[in-house]
mmCIF file of C-alpha atoms in Angstrom:
data_model
loop_
_atom_site.group_PDB
_atom_site.id
_atom_site.type_symbol
_atom_site.label_atom_id
_atom_site.label_comp_id
_atom_site.label_asym_id
_atom_site.label_seq_id
_atom_site.Cartn_x
_atom_site.Cartn_y
_atom_site.Cartn_z
ATOM 1 C CA MET W 1 -63.863 -12.083 -6.305
ATOM 2 C CA ALA W 2 -66.436 -9.555 -6.903
ATOM 3 C CA VAL W 3 -65.665 -6.875 -9.283
ATOM 4 C CA SER W 4 -67.438 -3.577 -9.098
ATOM 5 C CA THR W 5 -67.603 -0.789 -11.813
ATOM 6 C CA ALA W 6 -68.182 2.756 -10.684
ATOM 7 C CA THR W 7 -69.266 5.328 -13.256
ATOM 8 C CA THR W 8 -68.505 8.282 -10.861
ATOM 9 C CA PRO W 9 -65.944 7.113 -8.417
ATOM 10 C CA THR W 10 -65.244 8.838 -5.404
ATOM 11 C CA THR W 11 -62.811 8.132 -2.445
ATOM 12 C CA SER W 12 -65.676 6.519 -0.490
ATOM 13 C CA SER W 13 -66.378 4.201 -3.210
ATOM 14 C CA LEU W 14 -63.062 2.577 -2.835
ATOM 15 C CA SER W 15 -62.840 -0.905 -1.177
ATOM 16 C CA PHE W 16 -59.666 -2.396 -0.075
ATOM 17 C CA SER W 17 -61.106 -5.739 0.852
ATOM 18 C CA HIS W 18 -62.069 -6.259 -2.939
ATOM 19 C CA LEU W 19 -60.419 -5.699 -6.390
ATOM 20 C CA SER W 20 -61.701 -2.391 -7.447
ATOM 21 C CA PHE W 21 -61.390 -1.360 -11.314
ATOM 22 C CA PHE W 22 -62.226 2.083 -12.670
ATOM 23 C CA GLN W 23 -62.349 2.442 -16.380
ATOM 24 C CA HIS W 24 -62.712 5.535 -18.369
ATOM 25 C CA LYS W 25 -62.412 6.156 -22.088
ATOM 26 C CA LYS W 26 -58.780 7.945 -21.453
ATOM 27 C CA THR W 27 -57.534 5.910 -18.462
ATOM 28 C CA SER W 28 -57.927 2.770 -16.381
ATOM 29 C CA PHE W 29 -56.885 1.812 -13.132
ATOM 30 C CA LEU W 30 -56.330 -1.453 -11.158
ATOM 31 C CA CYS W 31 -55.783 -1.705 -7.516
ATOM 32 C CA THR W 32 -54.960 -4.865 -5.506
ATOM 33 C CA LYS W 33 -54.590 -5.770 -1.995
ATOM 34 C CA ASN W 34 -51.114 -7.376 -2.645
ATOM 35 C CA SER W 35 -49.359 -4.329 -3.942
ATOM 36 C CA ILE W 36 -48.516 -0.729 -2.968
ATOM 37 C CA VAL W 37 -49.991 1.598 -5.642
ATOM 38 C CA LYS W 38 -49.538 5.295 -5.463
ATOM 39 C CA ARG W 39 -51.137 6.639 -8.734
ATOM 40 C CA LYS W 40 -53.822 8.996 -9.732
ATOM 41 C CA CYS W 41 -56.923 7.986 -11.568
ATOM 42 C CA GLU W 42 -58.384 10.712 -13.861
ATOM 43 C CA HIS W 43 -62.163 10.593 -14.151
ATOM 44 C CA ARG W 44 -64.209 13.617 -15.229
ATOM 45 C CA GLY W 45 -61.382 15.977 -14.172
ATOM 46 C CA VAL W 46 -61.420 14.462 -10.574
ATOM 47 C CA HIS W 47 -58.277 12.960 -9.384
ATOM 48 C CA VAL W 48 -58.577 10.011 -7.163
ATOM 49 C CA LYS W 49 -55.508 8.705 -5.183
ATOM 50 C CA CYS W 50 -55.609 4.999 -4.687
ATOM 51 C CA MET W 51 -53.026 3.627 -2.042
ATOM 52 C CA VAL W 52 -53.309 0.235 -0.526
ATOM 53 C CA LEU W 53 -51.335 -0.088 2.653
ATOM 54 C CA GLU W 54 -51.014 -3.805 2.838
ATOM 55 C CA LYS W 55 -47.898 -6.088 3.446
ATOM 56 C CA SER W 56 -45.731 -5.772 0.239
ATOM 57 C CA SER W 57 -42.936 -8.389 -0.902
ATOM 58 C CA ALA W 58 -41.251 -5.442 -2.722
ATOM 59 C CA ALA W 59 -41.044 -3.497 0.478
ATOM 60 C CA GLU W 60 -39.627 -6.428 2.311
ATOM 61 C CA ALA W 61 -36.986 -6.997 -0.268
ATOM 62 C CA LYS W 62 -36.025 -3.197 -0.300
ATOM 63 C CA LYS W 63 -35.733 -3.592 3.443
ATOM 64 C CA THR W 64 -33.644 -6.779 3.254
ATOM 65 C CA LYS W 65 -31.419 -5.091 0.822
ATOM 66 C CA ARG W 66 -30.883 -2.139 3.053
ATOM 67 C CA GLN W 67 -30.095 -4.306 5.977
ATOM 68 C CA SER W 68 -27.350 -6.493 4.027
ATOM 69 C CA VAL W 69 -25.171 -3.376 3.575
ATOM 70 C CA TYR W 70 -24.107 -3.603 7.160
ATOM 71 C CA LYS W 71 -23.777 -7.409 7.015
ATOM 72 C CA LEU W 72 -19.890 -8.033 7.058
ATOM 73 C CA GLN W 73 -18.439 -11.617 6.489
ATOM 74 C CA THR W 74 -15.083 -12.088 8.401
ATOM 75 C CA LEU W 75 -12.233 -14.354 7.452
ATOM 76 C CA THR W 76 -13.223 -16.537 10.409
ATOM 77 C CA SER W 77 -16.839 -16.913 9.472
ATOM 78 C CA TRP W 78 -15.984 -17.627 6.134
ATOM 79 C CA LEU W 79 -13.631 -20.333 6.806
ATOM 80 C CA LEU W 80 -16.219 -21.955 9.098
ATOM 81 C CA LYS W 81 -18.617 -21.871 6.096
ATOM 82 C CA GLN W 82 -16.129 -23.771 4.129
ATOM 83 C CA GLU W 83 -15.697 -26.424 6.789
ATOM 84 C CA GLN W 84 -19.491 -26.709 7.172
ATOM 85 C CA ASP W 85 -19.660 -27.350 3.368
ATOM 86 C CA GLY W 86 -16.923 -30.019 3.516
ATOM 87 C CA ILE W 87 -14.295 -28.139 1.602
ATOM 88 C CA ILE W 88 -11.748 -28.052 4.444
ATOM 89 C CA ASP W 89 -11.490 -29.798 7.784
ATOM 90 C CA ALA W 90 -11.434 -28.121 11.274
ATOM 91 C CA GLU W 91 -7.645 -28.852 11.466
ATOM 92 C CA LEU W 92 -6.888 -26.790 8.174
ATOM 93 C CA THR W 93 -9.456 -24.027 9.485
ATOM 94 C CA ILE W 94 -7.246 -23.735 12.519
ATOM 95 C CA VAL W 95 -3.843 -23.432 10.487
ATOM 96 C CA LEU W 96 -5.229 -20.806 8.259
ATOM 97 C CA SER W 97 -6.649 -18.666 11.047
ATOM 98 C CA SER W 98 -3.080 -18.941 12.886
ATOM 99 C CA ILE W 99 -1.707 -17.680 9.287
ATOM 100 C CA SER W 100 -3.998 -14.776 9.436
ATOM 101 C CA MET W 101 -3.029 -13.887 13.064
ATOM 102 C CA ALA W 102 0.685 -13.888 11.953
ATOM 103 C CA CYS W 103 -0.276 -11.750 8.959
ATOM 104 C CA LYS W 104 -1.976 -9.190 11.240
ATOM 105 C CA GLN W 105 1.043 -8.887 13.425
ATOM 106 C CA ILE W 106 3.489 -8.675 10.583
ATOM 107 C CA ALA W 107 1.412 -5.828 9.187
ATOM 108 C CA SER W 108 1.519 -3.855 12.550
ATOM 109 C CA LEU W 109 5.242 -4.368 12.523
ATOM 110 C CA VAL W 110 5.634 -3.178 8.959
ATOM 111 C CA GLN W 111 3.528 -0.130 9.631
ATOM 112 C CA ARG W 112 5.660 0.718 12.520
ATOM 113 C CA ALA W 113 8.938 -0.279 11.231
ATOM 114 C CA GLY W 114 10.343 3.311 11.346
ATOM 115 C CA ILE W 115 9.030 4.007 14.757
ATOM 116 C CA SER W 116 10.322 0.827 16.100
ATOM 117 C CA LYS W 117 13.704 1.003 14.520
ATOM 118 C CA LEU W 118 12.952 -2.240 12.585
ATOM 119 C CA THR W 119 14.333 -0.690 9.269
ATOM 120 C CA GLY W 120 17.942 -1.575 7.822
ATOM 121 C CA VAL W 121 19.846 -4.892 7.793
ATOM 122 C CA HIS W 122 20.099 -7.412 10.824
ATOM 123 C CA GLY W 123 23.671 -7.963 10.185
ATOM 124 C CA ALA W 124 23.301 -11.739 9.027
ATOM 125 C CA PHE W 125 22.592 -13.722 5.945
ATOM 126 C CA ASN W 126 19.873 -16.075 5.232
ATOM 127 C CA ALA W 127 20.007 -19.633 3.576
ATOM 128 C CA HIS W 128 20.699 -17.995 0.252
ATOM 129 C CA GLY W 129 23.612 -15.739 1.160
ATOM 130 C CA GLU W 130 21.379 -12.610 0.956
ATOM 131 C CA ASP W 131 21.451 -9.765 3.692
ATOM 132 C CA GLN W 132 18.711 -10.329 6.056
ATOM 133 C CA LYS W 133 16.528 -7.123 6.993
ATOM 134 C CA LYS W 134 15.656 -6.827 10.553
ATOM 135 C CA LEU W 135 11.987 -7.300 9.483
ATOM 136 C CA ASP W 136 12.947 -10.586 7.669
ATOM 137 C CA VAL W 137 14.093 -12.132 10.993
ATOM 138 C CA VAL W 138 11.154 -10.920 13.202
ATOM 139 C CA SER W 139 8.438 -11.785 10.521
ATOM 140 C CA ASN W 140 10.021 -15.345 10.392
ATOM 141 C CA GLU W 141 9.941 -15.619 13.940
ATOM 142 C CA VAL W 142 6.173 -14.495 14.123
ATOM 143 C CA PHE W 143 5.145 -16.609 11.395
ATOM 144 C CA SER W 144 6.895 -19.729 12.845
ATOM 145 C CA ASN W 145 5.410 -19.097 16.474
ATOM 146 C CA CYS W 146 1.791 -18.660 15.161
ATOM 147 C CA LEU W 147 2.028 -22.071 13.312
ATOM 148 C CA ARG W 148 3.620 -23.895 16.190
ATOM 149 C CA ALA W 149 0.873 -22.413 18.582
ATOM 150 C CA SER W 150 -1.729 -23.783 16.066
ATOM 151 C CA GLY W 151 -0.957 -27.455 17.158
ATOM 152 C CA ARG W 152 -1.993 -28.568 13.812
ATOM 153 C CA THR W 153 1.221 -28.208 11.739
ATOM 154 C CA GLY W 154 3.791 -31.096 11.438
ATOM 155 C CA ILE W 155 6.417 -29.409 9.360
ATOM 156 C CA ILE W 156 7.308 -25.675 8.640
ATOM 157 C CA ALA W 157 9.648 -24.632 5.954
ATOM 158 C CA SER W 158 10.708 -20.889 5.750
ATOM 159 C CA GLU W 159 12.735 -19.104 2.868
ATOM 160 C CA GLU W 160 14.678 -17.785 5.953
ATOM 161 C CA GLU W 161 15.611 -21.255 7.379
ATOM 162 C CA ASP W 162 18.265 -23.603 6.014
ATOM 163 C CA VAL W 163 16.078 -26.826 6.487
ATOM 164 C CA PRO W 164 12.520 -27.424 7.095
ATOM 165 C CA VAL W 165 11.794 -27.847 10.952
ATOM 166 C CA ALA W 166 9.669 -30.566 12.548
ATOM 167 C CA VAL W 167 7.262 -29.011 15.065
ATOM 168 C CA GLU W 168 7.790 -30.735 18.172
ATOM 169 C CA GLU W 169 4.791 -29.008 20.055
ATOM 170 C CA SER W 170 2.464 -30.412 17.392
ATOM 171 C CA TYR W 171 1.478 -33.794 18.457
ATOM 172 C CA TYR W 172 -1.053 -34.724 16.004
ATOM 173 C CA GLY W 173 -0.504 -31.951 13.185
ATOM 174 C CA ASN W 174 -0.204 -33.194 9.770
ATOM 175 C CA TYR W 175 -0.045 -30.021 7.626
ATOM 176 C CA ILE W 176 3.006 -28.836 6.011
ATOM 177 C CA VAL W 177 3.470 -25.049 5.602
ATOM 178 C CA VAL W 178 5.936 -23.454 3.372
ATOM 179 C CA PHE W 179 6.166 -19.498 3.637
ATOM 180 C CA ASP W 180 8.246 -16.518 2.749
ATOM 181 C CA PRO W 181 7.540 -14.433 5.821
ATOM 182 C CA LEU W 182 8.291 -11.196 4.063
ATOM 183 C CA ASP W 183 8.603 -10.847 0.382
ATOM 184 C CA GLY W 184 10.013 -7.690 -0.926
ATOM 185 C CA SER W 185 11.812 -6.700 2.394
ATOM 186 C CA SER W 186 14.382 -4.699 0.364
ATOM 187 C CA ASN W 187 11.572 -2.135 -0.004
ATOM 188 C CA ILE W 188 10.842 -1.706 3.574
ATOM 189 C CA ASP W 189 12.978 1.187 4.129
ATOM 190 C CA ALA W 190 11.016 3.160 1.542
ATOM 191 C CA ALA W 191 7.634 2.103 2.587
ATOM 192 C CA VAL W 192 6.947 0.250 -0.675
ATOM 193 C CA SER W 193 4.340 -2.630 -0.859
ATOM 194 C CA THR W 194 5.549 -5.969 0.772
ATOM 195 C CA GLY W 195 3.986 -9.214 1.722
ATOM 196 C CA SER W 196 4.013 -12.724 3.082
ATOM 197 C CA ILE W 197 3.317 -15.810 0.897
ATOM 198 C CA PHE W 198 2.264 -19.214 1.948
ATOM 199 C CA GLY W 199 1.386 -22.792 0.836
ATOM 200 C CA ILE W 200 -0.140 -25.701 2.660
ATOM 201 C CA TYR W 201 0.595 -29.392 1.793
ATOM 202 C CA SER W 202 -0.298 -32.765 3.378
ATOM 203 C CA PRO W 203 2.592 -35.032 4.079
ATOM 204 C CA ASN W 204 4.025 -37.149 1.285
ATOM 205 C CA ASP W 205 6.303 -39.961 2.232
ATOM 206 C CA ASP W 206 6.663 -40.912 -1.361
ATOM 207 C CA CYS W 207 8.660 -37.722 -2.164
ATOM 208 C CA LEU W 208 12.165 -38.653 -2.789
ATOM 209 C CA LEU W 209 15.357 -36.479 -2.681
ATOM 210 C CA ASP W 210 19.216 -36.884 -3.384
ATOM 211 C CA LEU W 211 20.756 -36.425 -0.136
ATOM 212 C CA GLU W 212 24.216 -37.308 -1.250
ATOM 213 C CA GLU W 213 25.511 -33.665 -0.460
ATOM 214 C CA SER W 214 23.530 -33.294 2.792
ATOM 215 C CA THR W 215 24.889 -36.459 4.634
ATOM 216 C CA THR W 216 25.179 -34.505 7.947
ATOM 217 C CA LEU W 217 21.580 -33.973 8.127
ATOM 218 C CA ASP W 218 19.873 -36.218 10.977
ATOM 219 C CA THR W 219 16.760 -38.367 10.377
ATOM 220 C CA VAL W 220 14.329 -35.770 11.465
ATOM 221 C CA GLU W 221 15.701 -33.103 9.049
ATOM 222 C CA GLN W 222 15.803 -35.870 6.115
ATOM 223 C CA ARG W 223 12.335 -36.764 6.770
ATOM 224 C CA CYS W 224 11.347 -33.007 6.932
ATOM 225 C CA ILE W 225 13.083 -32.563 3.515
ATOM 226 C CA VAL W 226 11.445 -35.553 1.938
ATOM 227 C CA ASN W 227 7.935 -34.504 3.002
ATOM 228 C CA VAL W 228 8.404 -30.824 1.985
ATOM 229 C CA CYS W 229 9.736 -31.398 -1.648
ATOM 230 C CA GLN W 230 6.259 -31.792 -3.358
ATOM 231 C CA PRO W 231 4.989 -30.333 -6.638
ATOM 232 C CA GLY W 232 2.614 -27.359 -6.513
ATOM 233 C CA ASN W 233 -0.111 -29.707 -7.898
ATOM 234 C CA ASN W 234 -0.149 -31.176 -4.238
ATOM 235 C CA LEU W 235 -1.294 -27.794 -2.854
ATOM 236 C CA LEU W 236 -4.353 -27.767 -0.442
ATOM 237 C CA ALA W 237 -4.305 -24.053 -0.155
ATOM 238 C CA ALA W 238 -2.178 -21.040 -0.801
ATOM 239 C CA GLY W 239 -2.389 -17.394 -0.250
ATOM 240 C CA TYR W 240 -0.563 -14.136 0.285
ATOM 241 C CA CYS W 241 -0.951 -10.940 2.599
ATOM 242 C CA MET W 242 0.000 -7.671 1.020
ATOM 243 C CA TYR W 243 1.179 -4.795 3.190
ATOM 244 C CA SER W 244 0.369 -1.718 1.472
ATOM 245 C CA SER W 245 -2.120 1.316 1.669
ATOM 246 C CA SER W 246 -4.509 -1.542 2.663
ATOM 247 C CA VAL W 247 -3.660 -5.009 4.207
ATOM 248 C CA ILE W 248 -5.117 -7.507 1.872
ATOM 249 C CA PHE W 249 -5.257 -11.357 2.539
ATOM 250 C CA VAL W 250 -5.756 -13.401 -0.871
ATOM 251 C CA LEU W 251 -6.740 -17.070 -0.285
ATOM 252 C CA THR W 252 -7.464 -20.005 -2.548
ATOM 253 C CA LEU W 253 -8.534 -23.418 -1.191
ATOM 254 C CA GLY W 254 -8.780 -24.770 -4.707
ATOM 255 C CA ASN W 255 -12.213 -23.585 -5.319
ATOM 256 C CA GLY W 256 -11.755 -19.979 -6.508
ATOM 257 C CA VAL W 257 -9.593 -17.000 -5.380
ATOM 258 C CA PHE W 258 -11.009 -14.731 -2.493
ATOM 259 C CA SER W 259 -9.755 -11.403 -0.984
ATOM 260 C CA PHE W 260 -9.984 -10.209 2.436
ATOM 261 C CA THR W 261 -9.227 -6.557 3.659
ATOM 262 C CA LEU W 262 -8.033 -5.995 7.130
ATOM 263 C CA ASP W 263 -10.500 -3.526 8.821
ATOM 264 C CA PRO W 264 -8.502 -1.504 11.434
ATOM 265 C CA MET W 265 -11.500 -0.439 13.382
ATOM 266 C CA PHE W 266 -11.881 -3.976 14.762
ATOM 267 C CA GLY W 267 -8.916 -5.998 13.533
ATOM 268 C CA GLU W 268 -10.493 -8.730 11.326
ATOM 269 C CA PHE W 269 -10.152 -9.449 7.657
ATOM 270 C CA ILE W 270 -13.495 -8.769 5.882
ATOM 271 C CA LEU W 271 -14.314 -10.607 2.647
ATOM 272 C CA THR W 272 -14.344 -7.985 -0.059
ATOM 273 C CA GLN W 273 -14.096 -9.777 -3.377
ATOM 274 C CA GLU W 274 -15.136 -13.252 -4.319
ATOM 275 C CA ASN W 275 -14.175 -15.773 -7.106
ATOM 276 C CA ILE W 276 -11.630 -13.343 -8.665
ATOM 277 C CA GLN W 277 -10.908 -13.784 -12.267
ATOM 278 C CA ILE W 278 -7.768 -12.290 -13.908
ATOM 279 C CA PRO W 279 -8.505 -10.962 -17.314
ATOM 280 C CA LYS W 280 -7.612 -13.443 -20.065
ATOM 281 C CA ALA W 281 -5.284 -10.634 -21.728
ATOM 282 C CA GLY W 282 -3.739 -7.324 -20.566
ATOM 283 C CA LYS W 283 -1.632 -4.424 -21.627
ATOM 284 C CA ILE W 284 0.736 -4.245 -18.607
ATOM 285 C CA TYR W 285 4.071 -6.197 -18.191
ATOM 286 C CA ALA W 286 6.357 -6.246 -15.171
ATOM 287 C CA PHE W 287 9.885 -7.199 -15.788
ATOM 288 C CA ASN W 288 13.118 -5.776 -14.405
ATOM 289 C CA GLU W 289 14.470 -4.363 -17.492
ATOM 290 C CA GLY W 290 17.779 -3.321 -15.950
ATOM 291 C CA ASN W 291 18.734 -6.876 -16.703
ATOM 292 C CA TYR W 292 17.737 -6.602 -20.284
ATOM 293 C CA GLN W 293 21.336 -7.072 -21.481
ATOM 294 C CA LEU W 294 21.819 -10.313 -19.461
ATOM 295 C CA TRP W 295 18.615 -12.085 -20.809
ATOM 296 C CA ASP W 296 18.256 -14.622 -23.444
ATOM 297 C CA ASP W 297 17.698 -13.170 -27.006
ATOM 298 C CA ARG W 298 14.311 -15.060 -27.244
ATOM 299 C CA LEU W 299 13.173 -12.846 -24.260
ATOM 300 C CA LYS W 300 14.570 -9.829 -25.716
ATOM 301 C CA LYS W 301 12.499 -10.386 -28.715
ATOM 302 C CA TYR W 302 9.417 -10.705 -26.679
ATOM 303 C CA ILE W 303 9.944 -7.591 -24.729
ATOM 304 C CA ASP W 304 10.740 -5.645 -27.968
ATOM 305 C CA HIS W 305 7.374 -6.846 -29.218
ATOM 306 C CA LEU W 306 5.562 -5.500 -26.135
ATOM 307 C CA LYS W 307 7.166 -2.135 -26.832
ATOM 308 C CA ASP W 308 6.195 -2.053 -30.337
ATOM 309 C CA PRO W 309 3.119 0.126 -30.787
ATOM 310 C CA GLY W 310 2.049 -2.043 -33.715
ATOM 311 C CA PRO W 311 -1.226 -1.071 -35.720
ATOM 312 C CA SER W 312 -3.129 0.016 -32.544
ATOM 313 C CA GLY W 313 -0.281 2.632 -31.818
ATOM 314 C CA LYS W 314 -0.335 1.736 -28.031
ATOM 315 C CA PRO W 315 2.412 -0.365 -26.597
ATOM 316 C CA TYR W 316 2.344 -2.341 -23.402
ATOM 317 C CA SER W 317 2.794 -0.281 -20.276
ATOM 318 C CA ALA W 318 5.709 -1.340 -17.991
ATOM 319 C CA ARG W 319 4.947 -1.352 -14.258
ATOM 320 C CA TYR W 320 7.446 -3.044 -11.929
ATOM 321 C CA ILE W 321 7.423 -2.585 -8.053
ATOM 322 C CA GLY W 322 10.055 -5.083 -7.138
ATOM 323 C CA SER W 323 7.973 -6.767 -4.862
ATOM 324 C CA LEU W 324 6.391 -10.171 -6.032
ATOM 325 C CA VAL W 325 3.304 -9.651 -3.954
ATOM 326 C CA GLY W 326 2.671 -6.243 -4.970
ATOM 327 C CA ASP W 327 3.289 -6.756 -8.777
ATOM 328 C CA PHE W 328 1.293 -9.988 -8.676
ATOM 329 C CA HIS W 329 -1.792 -8.490 -6.865
ATOM 330 C CA ARG W 330 -1.935 -5.792 -9.711
ATOM 331 C CA THR W 331 -1.730 -8.383 -12.236
ATOM 332 C CA LEU W 332 -4.312 -10.495 -10.817
ATOM 333 C CA LEU W 333 -6.684 -7.538 -10.934
ATOM 334 C CA TYR W 334 -5.806 -5.657 -14.149
ATOM 335 C CA GLY W 335 -4.398 -8.536 -16.235
ATOM 336 C CA GLY W 336 -1.025 -8.662 -17.920
ATOM 337 C CA ILE W 337 2.196 -10.558 -17.201
ATOM 338 C CA TYR W 338 4.808 -10.432 -14.427
ATOM 339 C CA GLY W 339 8.247 -12.129 -15.212
ATOM 340 C CA TYR W 340 11.316 -12.845 -13.272
ATOM 341 C CA PRO W 341 13.547 -14.681 -15.743
ATOM 342 C CA ARG W 342 16.771 -16.384 -15.628
ATOM 343 C CA ASN W 343 19.702 -14.406 -16.794
ATOM 344 C CA LYS W 344 23.528 -14.750 -17.125
ATOM 345 C CA LYS W 345 24.223 -14.105 -13.505
ATOM 346 C CA SER W 346 21.316 -16.224 -12.169
ATOM 347 C CA ARG W 347 21.046 -19.307 -14.373
ATOM 348 C CA ASN W 348 17.618 -20.427 -12.784
ATOM 349 C CA GLY W 349 16.270 -17.033 -11.953
ATOM 350 C CA LYS W 350 15.808 -15.681 -8.304
ATOM 351 C CA LEU W 351 12.451 -16.761 -7.026
ATOM 352 C CA ARG W 352 12.101 -20.014 -5.054
ATOM 353 C CA LEU W 353 9.694 -22.658 -6.522
ATOM 354 C CA LEU W 354 8.378 -23.906 -3.091
ATOM 355 C CA TYR W 355 7.779 -20.604 -1.231
ATOM 356 C CA GLU W 356 6.967 -18.229 -3.987
ATOM 357 C CA CYS W 357 6.456 -19.519 -7.441
ATOM 358 C CA ALA W 358 4.343 -22.615 -6.759
ATOM 359 C CA PRO W 359 1.771 -20.653 -4.278
ATOM 360 C CA MET W 360 1.330 -17.834 -6.562
ATOM 361 C CA CYS W 361 0.856 -20.135 -9.595
ATOM 362 C CA PHE W 362 -1.938 -22.035 -7.631
ATOM 363 C CA ILE W 363 -3.736 -18.762 -6.964
ATOM 364 C CA VAL W 364 -3.499 -17.554 -10.534
ATOM 365 C CA GLU W 365 -4.749 -20.774 -12.079
ATOM 366 C CA GLN W 366 -7.761 -20.695 -9.849
ATOM 367 C CA ALA W 367 -8.562 -17.163 -11.163
ATOM 368 C CA GLY W 368 -8.282 -18.497 -14.753
ATOM 369 C CA GLY W 369 -4.570 -17.279 -15.453
ATOM 370 C CA LYS W 370 -1.482 -19.226 -15.954
ATOM 371 C CA GLY W 371 1.971 -19.649 -14.265
ATOM 372 C CA SER W 372 5.032 -21.120 -16.459
ATOM 373 C CA ASP W 373 8.810 -21.063 -16.425
ATOM 374 C CA GLY W 374 8.696 -20.378 -20.158
ATOM 375 C CA GLN W 375 8.369 -23.841 -21.295
ATOM 376 C CA GLN W 376 6.447 -25.939 -18.749
ATOM 377 C CA ARG W 377 3.654 -25.189 -16.144
ATOM 378 C CA ILE W 378 5.181 -24.452 -12.692
ATOM 379 C CA LEU W 379 2.771 -26.587 -10.747
ATOM 380 C CA ASP W 380 4.067 -29.739 -12.611
ATOM 381 C CA ILE W 381 7.641 -29.162 -11.606
ATOM 382 C CA GLN W 382 9.102 -31.679 -9.089
ATOM 383 C CA PRO W 383 11.486 -29.899 -6.604
ATOM 384 C CA VAL W 384 14.653 -31.556 -6.104
ATOM 385 C CA GLU W 385 15.828 -29.462 -3.306
ATOM 386 C CA ILE W 386 14.177 -26.840 -0.694
ATOM 387 C CA HIS W 387 15.631 -23.603 -1.978
ATOM 388 C CA GLN W 388 15.257 -24.584 -5.607
ATOM 389 C CA ARG W 389 14.842 -21.401 -8.039
ATOM 390 C CA VAL W 390 12.963 -21.280 -11.087
ATOM 391 C CA PRO W 391 12.287 -18.584 -13.868
ATOM 392 C CA LEU W 392 8.643 -17.444 -13.372
ATOM 393 C CA TYR W 393 6.109 -15.750 -16.014
ATOM 394 C CA ILE W 394 2.822 -15.486 -14.511
ATOM 395 C CA GLY W 395 -0.600 -13.540 -15.188
ATOM 396 C CA SER W 396 -3.223 -13.448 -17.963
ATOM 397 C CA ILE W 397 -3.244 -16.911 -19.926
ATOM 398 C CA GLU W 398 -3.078 -15.196 -23.442
ATOM 399 C CA GLU W 399 -0.066 -13.346 -22.358
ATOM 400 C CA VAL W 400 1.877 -16.263 -20.635
ATOM 401 C CA GLU W 401 1.034 -18.462 -23.796
ATOM 402 C CA LYS W 402 2.250 -15.567 -26.178
ATOM 403 C CA LEU W 403 5.558 -15.492 -24.130
ATOM 404 C CA GLU W 404 5.870 -19.336 -24.293
ATOM 405 C CA LYS W 405 5.619 -19.246 -28.143
ATOM 406 C CA TYR W 406 8.887 -17.200 -28.128
ATOM 407 C CA PHE W 407 10.779 -19.964 -26.137
ATOM 408 C CA SER W 408 9.154 -22.925 -28.265
#
């Protein structure tokens, strides 16, 4: 390529078809075809503007970046991408899409609960002898109907049902879906955060269960129970949907944790956070300290330790909503620990292993955290009954391990 040197450069001496170089004892300037330059070359008091209006890779990158601001990835397109990558199959894509539809419907019901007269109790009791809220019953029906309509679920099991149900409408569906349709429903009347929790399994005919106390169950119900009783290690997917100031759908397929936020403008869940990682430690704890006097002495010592300012002069902060989904979501983002321990009134705690503890622990482990009953990993526990309860301590790995030392 030719290089020309000029002692008295003028605008007419600039050539955009060649590399032009101007040099002076004070300044030098290099102008090329493949870049946009907007500088002044000083030579004998004359300012010469050199600007090459050529195609620029930098300009293209800037334009691409500006366009990407408007590129939204929906839950549906994200699931299809996972299917294309071989992470899930088409059947599971349909199941997850049906769950997201159920969550949209429940979100609408929750937001209109006061207007639609869906607050208050239903007047019946669930499988655990607890008062059912009106929205508990409606949400359970919504969730069940969406899963049946998918045609891809073989068995569904709900916290609100006595036994799992074989889906007759599903002629070739194999997936087992367990769910709590409306966690924290006691907060509905006060418009506090609530949520739905779910887990998805493949059938497991090797799971055994002592049915001596359930001899009245027919063959179909027995098969359902046997298939549903699986440890959390067998989970294929798990997630929850939180109904709060935003409707947030959090999901893991065993390859990280992803968060989607419902856009009310067009009714789609939009990907807002990828590969969420819980902080390894945190300074927030969420326990119902109203039960303090009913706790094990070892747990009392642990809580007292959290309240002690120590050398730093800053004790842990207590934050307790009373909704597992709400408390867990904050813990997932900020770090810390959530706990629902056993006590003198509830010997095994209150939370259900299949519908609440196992799915949440699957999520937290995918985010780099830990879930424990105080002595062992939650996902290793083999269920012995459908509505089995276990103590739960979940959150940042360092915080959970610190608690386990008090129980060792």
